[in-house]
Structure formats: structure tokens, C-alpha cells
mmCIF file with all atom_site columns, C-alpha atoms in Angstrom:
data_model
loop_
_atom_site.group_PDB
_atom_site.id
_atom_site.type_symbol
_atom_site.label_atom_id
_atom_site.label_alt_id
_atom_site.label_comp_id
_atom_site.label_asym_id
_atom_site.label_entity_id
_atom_site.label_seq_id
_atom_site.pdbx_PDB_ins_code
_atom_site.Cartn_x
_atom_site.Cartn_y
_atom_site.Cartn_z
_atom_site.occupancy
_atom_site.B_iso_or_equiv
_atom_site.pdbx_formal_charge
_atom_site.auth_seq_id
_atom_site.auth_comp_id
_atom_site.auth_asym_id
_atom_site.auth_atom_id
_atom_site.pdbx_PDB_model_num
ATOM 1  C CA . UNK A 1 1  ? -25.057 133.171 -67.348  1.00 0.00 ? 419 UNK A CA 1
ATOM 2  C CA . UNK A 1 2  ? -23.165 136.731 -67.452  1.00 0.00 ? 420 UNK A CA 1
ATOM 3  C CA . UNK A 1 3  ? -22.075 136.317 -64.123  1.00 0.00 ? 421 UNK A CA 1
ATOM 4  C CA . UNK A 1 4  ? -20.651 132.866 -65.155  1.00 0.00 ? 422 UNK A CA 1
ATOM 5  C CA . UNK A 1 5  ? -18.928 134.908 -67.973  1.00 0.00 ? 423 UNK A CA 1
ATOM 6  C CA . UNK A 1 6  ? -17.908 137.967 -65.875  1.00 0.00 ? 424 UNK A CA 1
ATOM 7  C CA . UNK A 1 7  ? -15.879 135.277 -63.432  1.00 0.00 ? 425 UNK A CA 1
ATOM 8  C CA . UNK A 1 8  ? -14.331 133.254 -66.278  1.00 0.00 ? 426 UNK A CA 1
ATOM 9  C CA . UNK A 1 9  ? -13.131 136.659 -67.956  1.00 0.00 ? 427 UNK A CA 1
ATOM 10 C CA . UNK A 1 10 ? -11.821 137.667 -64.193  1.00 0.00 ? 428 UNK A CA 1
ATOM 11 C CA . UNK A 1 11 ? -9.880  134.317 -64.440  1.00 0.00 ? 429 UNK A CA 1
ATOM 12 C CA . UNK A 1 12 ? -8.540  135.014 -67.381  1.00 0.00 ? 430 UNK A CA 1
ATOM 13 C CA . UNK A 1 13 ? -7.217  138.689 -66.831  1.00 0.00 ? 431 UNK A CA 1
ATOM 14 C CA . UNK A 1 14 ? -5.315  137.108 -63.490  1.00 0.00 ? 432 UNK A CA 1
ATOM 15 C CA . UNK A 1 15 ? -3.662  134.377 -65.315  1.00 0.00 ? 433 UNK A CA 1
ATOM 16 C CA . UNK A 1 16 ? -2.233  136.198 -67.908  1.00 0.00 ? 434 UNK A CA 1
ATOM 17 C CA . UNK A 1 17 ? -1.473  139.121 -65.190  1.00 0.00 ? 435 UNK A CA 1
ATOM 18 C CA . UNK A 1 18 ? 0.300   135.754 -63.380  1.00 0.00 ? 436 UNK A CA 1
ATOM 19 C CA . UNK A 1 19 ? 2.294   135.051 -66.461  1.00 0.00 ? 437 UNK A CA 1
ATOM 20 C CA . UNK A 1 20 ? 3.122   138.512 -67.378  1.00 0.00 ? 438 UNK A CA 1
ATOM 21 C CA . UNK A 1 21 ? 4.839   138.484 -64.124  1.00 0.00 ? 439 UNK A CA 1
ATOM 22 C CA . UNK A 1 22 ? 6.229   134.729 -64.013  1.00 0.00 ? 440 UNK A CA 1
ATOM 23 C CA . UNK A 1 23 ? 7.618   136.235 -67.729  1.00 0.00 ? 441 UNK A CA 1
ATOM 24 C CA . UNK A 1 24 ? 9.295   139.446 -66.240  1.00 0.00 ? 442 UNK A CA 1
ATOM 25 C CA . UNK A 1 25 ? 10.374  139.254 -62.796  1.00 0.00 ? 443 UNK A CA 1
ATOM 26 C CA . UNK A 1 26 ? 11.051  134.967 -62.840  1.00 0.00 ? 444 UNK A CA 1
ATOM 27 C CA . UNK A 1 27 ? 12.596  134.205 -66.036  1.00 0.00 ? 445 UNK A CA 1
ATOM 28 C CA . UNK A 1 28 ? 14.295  131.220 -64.528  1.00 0.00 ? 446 UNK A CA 1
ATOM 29 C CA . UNK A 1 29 ? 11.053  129.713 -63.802  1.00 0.00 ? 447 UNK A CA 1
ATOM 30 C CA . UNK A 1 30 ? 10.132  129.177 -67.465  1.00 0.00 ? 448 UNK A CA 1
ATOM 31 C CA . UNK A 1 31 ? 11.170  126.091 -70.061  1.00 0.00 ? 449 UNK A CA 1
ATOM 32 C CA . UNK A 1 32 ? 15.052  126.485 -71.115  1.00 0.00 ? 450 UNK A CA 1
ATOM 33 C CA . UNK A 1 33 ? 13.491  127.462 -74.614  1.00 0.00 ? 451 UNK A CA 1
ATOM 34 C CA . UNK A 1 34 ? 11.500  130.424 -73.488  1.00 0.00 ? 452 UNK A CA 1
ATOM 35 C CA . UNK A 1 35 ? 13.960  131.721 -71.581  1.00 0.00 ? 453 UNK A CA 1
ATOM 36 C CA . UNK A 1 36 ? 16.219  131.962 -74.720  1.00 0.00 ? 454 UNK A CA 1
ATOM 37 C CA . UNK A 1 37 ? 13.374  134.733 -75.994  1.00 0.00 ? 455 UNK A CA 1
ATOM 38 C CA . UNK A 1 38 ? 13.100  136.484 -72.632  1.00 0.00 ? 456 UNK A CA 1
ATOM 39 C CA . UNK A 1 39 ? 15.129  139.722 -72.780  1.00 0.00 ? 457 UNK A CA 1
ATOM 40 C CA . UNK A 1 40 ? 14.942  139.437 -68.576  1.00 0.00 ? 458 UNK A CA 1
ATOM 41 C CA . UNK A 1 41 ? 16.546  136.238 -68.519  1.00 0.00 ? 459 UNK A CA 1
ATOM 42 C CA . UNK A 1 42 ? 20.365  135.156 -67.745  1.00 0.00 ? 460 UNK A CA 1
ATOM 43 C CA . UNK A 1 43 ? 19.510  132.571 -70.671  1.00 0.00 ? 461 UNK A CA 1
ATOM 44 C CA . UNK A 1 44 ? 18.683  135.403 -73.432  1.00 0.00 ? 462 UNK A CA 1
ATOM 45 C CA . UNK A 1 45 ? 19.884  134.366 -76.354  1.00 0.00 ? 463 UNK A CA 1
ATOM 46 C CA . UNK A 1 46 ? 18.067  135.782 -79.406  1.00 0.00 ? 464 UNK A CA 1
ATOM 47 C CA . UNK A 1 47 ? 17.319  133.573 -82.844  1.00 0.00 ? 465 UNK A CA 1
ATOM 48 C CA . UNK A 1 48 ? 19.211  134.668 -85.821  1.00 0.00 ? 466 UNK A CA 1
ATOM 49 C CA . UNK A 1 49 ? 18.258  132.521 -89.009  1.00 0.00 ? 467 UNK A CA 1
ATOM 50 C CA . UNK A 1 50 ? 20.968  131.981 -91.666  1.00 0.00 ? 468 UNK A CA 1
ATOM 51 C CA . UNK A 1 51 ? 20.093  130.916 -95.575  1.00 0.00 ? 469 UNK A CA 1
ATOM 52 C CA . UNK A 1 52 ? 20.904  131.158 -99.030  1.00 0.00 ? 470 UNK A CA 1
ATOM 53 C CA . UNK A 1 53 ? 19.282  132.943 -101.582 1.00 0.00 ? 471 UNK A CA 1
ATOM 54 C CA . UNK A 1 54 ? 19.074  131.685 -105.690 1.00 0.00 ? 472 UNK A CA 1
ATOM 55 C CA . UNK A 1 55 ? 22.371  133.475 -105.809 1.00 0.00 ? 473 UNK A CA 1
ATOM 56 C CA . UNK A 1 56 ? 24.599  131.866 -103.276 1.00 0.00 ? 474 UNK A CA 1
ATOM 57 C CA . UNK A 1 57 ? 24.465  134.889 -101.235 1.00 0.00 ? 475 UNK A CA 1
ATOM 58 C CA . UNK A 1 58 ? 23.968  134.122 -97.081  1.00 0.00 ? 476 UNK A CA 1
ATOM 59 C CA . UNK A 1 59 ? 21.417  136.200 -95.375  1.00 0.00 ? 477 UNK A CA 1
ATOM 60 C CA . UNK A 1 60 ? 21.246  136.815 -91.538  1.00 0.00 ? 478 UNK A CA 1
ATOM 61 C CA . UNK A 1 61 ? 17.427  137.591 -90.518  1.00 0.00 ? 479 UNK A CA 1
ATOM 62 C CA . UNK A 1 62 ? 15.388  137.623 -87.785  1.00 0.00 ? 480 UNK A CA 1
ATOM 63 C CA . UNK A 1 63 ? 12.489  136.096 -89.058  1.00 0.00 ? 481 UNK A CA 1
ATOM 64 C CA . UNK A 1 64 ? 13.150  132.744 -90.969  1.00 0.00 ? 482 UNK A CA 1
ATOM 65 C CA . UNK A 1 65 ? 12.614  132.423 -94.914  1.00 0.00 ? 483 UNK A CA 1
ATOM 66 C CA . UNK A 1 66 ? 9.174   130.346 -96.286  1.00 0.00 ? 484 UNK A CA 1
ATOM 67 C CA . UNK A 1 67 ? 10.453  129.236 -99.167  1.00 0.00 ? 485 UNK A CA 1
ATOM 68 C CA . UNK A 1 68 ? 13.745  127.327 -98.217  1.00 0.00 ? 486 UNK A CA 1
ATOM 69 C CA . UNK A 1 69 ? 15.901  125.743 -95.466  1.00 0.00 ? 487 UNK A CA 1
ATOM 70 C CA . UNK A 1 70 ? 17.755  127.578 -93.223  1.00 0.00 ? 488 UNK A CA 1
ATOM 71 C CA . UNK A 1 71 ? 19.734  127.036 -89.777  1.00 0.00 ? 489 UNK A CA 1
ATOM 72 C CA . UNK A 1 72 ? 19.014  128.569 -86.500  1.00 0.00 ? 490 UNK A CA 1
ATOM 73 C CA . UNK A 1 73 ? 22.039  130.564 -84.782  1.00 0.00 ? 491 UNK A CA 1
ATOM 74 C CA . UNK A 1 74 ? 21.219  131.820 -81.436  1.00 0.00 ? 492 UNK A CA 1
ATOM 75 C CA . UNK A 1 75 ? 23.687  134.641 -80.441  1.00 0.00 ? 493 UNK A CA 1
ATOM 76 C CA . UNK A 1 76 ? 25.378  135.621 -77.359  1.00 0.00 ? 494 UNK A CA 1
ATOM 77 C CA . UNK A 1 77 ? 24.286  139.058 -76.221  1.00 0.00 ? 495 UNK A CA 1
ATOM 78 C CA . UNK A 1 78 ? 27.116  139.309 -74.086  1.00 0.00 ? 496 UNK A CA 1
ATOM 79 C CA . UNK A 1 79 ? 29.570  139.356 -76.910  1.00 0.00 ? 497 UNK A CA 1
ATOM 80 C CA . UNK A 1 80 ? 29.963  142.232 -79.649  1.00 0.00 ? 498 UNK A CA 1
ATOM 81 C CA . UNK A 1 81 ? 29.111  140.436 -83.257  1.00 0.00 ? 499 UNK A CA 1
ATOM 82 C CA . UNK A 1 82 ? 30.176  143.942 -84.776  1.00 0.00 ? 500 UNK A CA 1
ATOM 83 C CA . UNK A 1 83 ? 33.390  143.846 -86.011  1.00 0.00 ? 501 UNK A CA 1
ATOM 84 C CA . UNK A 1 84 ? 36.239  146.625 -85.391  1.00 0.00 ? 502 UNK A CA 1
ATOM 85 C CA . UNK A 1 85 ? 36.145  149.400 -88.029  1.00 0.00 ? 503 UNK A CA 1
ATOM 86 C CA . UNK A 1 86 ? 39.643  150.496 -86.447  1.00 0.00 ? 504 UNK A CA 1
ATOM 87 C CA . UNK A 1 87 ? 43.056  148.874 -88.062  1.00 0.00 ? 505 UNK A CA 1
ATOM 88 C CA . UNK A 1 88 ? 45.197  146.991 -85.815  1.00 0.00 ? 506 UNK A CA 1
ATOM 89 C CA . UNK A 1 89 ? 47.916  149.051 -84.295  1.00 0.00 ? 507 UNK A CA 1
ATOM 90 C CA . UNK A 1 90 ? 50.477  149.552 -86.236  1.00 0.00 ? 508 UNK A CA 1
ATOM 91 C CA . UNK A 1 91 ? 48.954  149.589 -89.654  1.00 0.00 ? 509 UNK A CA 1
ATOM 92 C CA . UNK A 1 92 ? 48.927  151.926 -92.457  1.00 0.00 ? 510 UNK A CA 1
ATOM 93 C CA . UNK A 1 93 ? 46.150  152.554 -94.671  1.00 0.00 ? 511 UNK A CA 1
#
């Protein structure tokens, strides 16, 4: 019996030490939709989630809200979603 347990606990530690690596150094082996949430992977494309509160107001989270609907947004990592603090050339303040 405890050597039964000792070799499915073995089995366990290599399959998650084969995911672990399938998860970090082959990203493109994984569904489309986990490779969205894999920082390693060309596909990374992190989940923003956009609602309303009682107000009107739109939130951007990273976690989505309980207590009403809300939209996915995945974002680009590539691309800057900061906008410019600098005026345009040629403008006066």
C-alpha cells in the first residue's frame, strides 16, 4: 500500500514537472486559449474586463466583477495602451 502511494505521488510530481515545462519552454504546444495567458507565448494576450458601475462610470480590471455583466478585451502587449503625456509639436499650453 505505501509503496503503491509513493509511485502514484512520483507520477504525479513528473507530470506536473512535464507541464511546467510544456507551459514554459513550448507555449505553442498548448490550446489557442492558454496560450493567450502564457507570458512565454507569441499568442500572449492578457484579459482586461470592461463594466459599468451604478454610476455609468466604465472600469478596466483584471479580475471580472460578480455582480454584473461585463465584456472581455484581450490586449496587445506589443502595443503601448498608455497614452502620450507630451503635446503634439507645435502646441502651446
Amino acid at each position: 500500500m505505501r509503496n503503491a502511494l509513493i509511485g502514484a505521488l512520483v507520477l504525479l510530481a513528473l507530470l506536473a514537472a512535464a507541464g511546467a515545462w510544456v507551459w514554459r519552454y513550448q507555449p505553442e504546444r498548448l490550446p489557442t486559449e492558454w496560450r493567450r495567458d502564457n507570458p512565454h507565448s507569441r499568442d500572449y494576450a492578457p484579459a482586461v474586463y470592461r463594466w459599468r458601475d451604478a454610476q455609468g462610470r466604465v472600469h478596466l480590471t483584471d479580475t471580472p466583477p460578480a455582480d454584473r455583466p461585463y465584456e472581455t478585451v484581450r490586449i496587445d502587449p506589443r502595443r503601448n495602451v498608455v497614452p502620450s503625456t507630451l503635446p503634439p509639436p507645435g502646441a502651446t499650453r
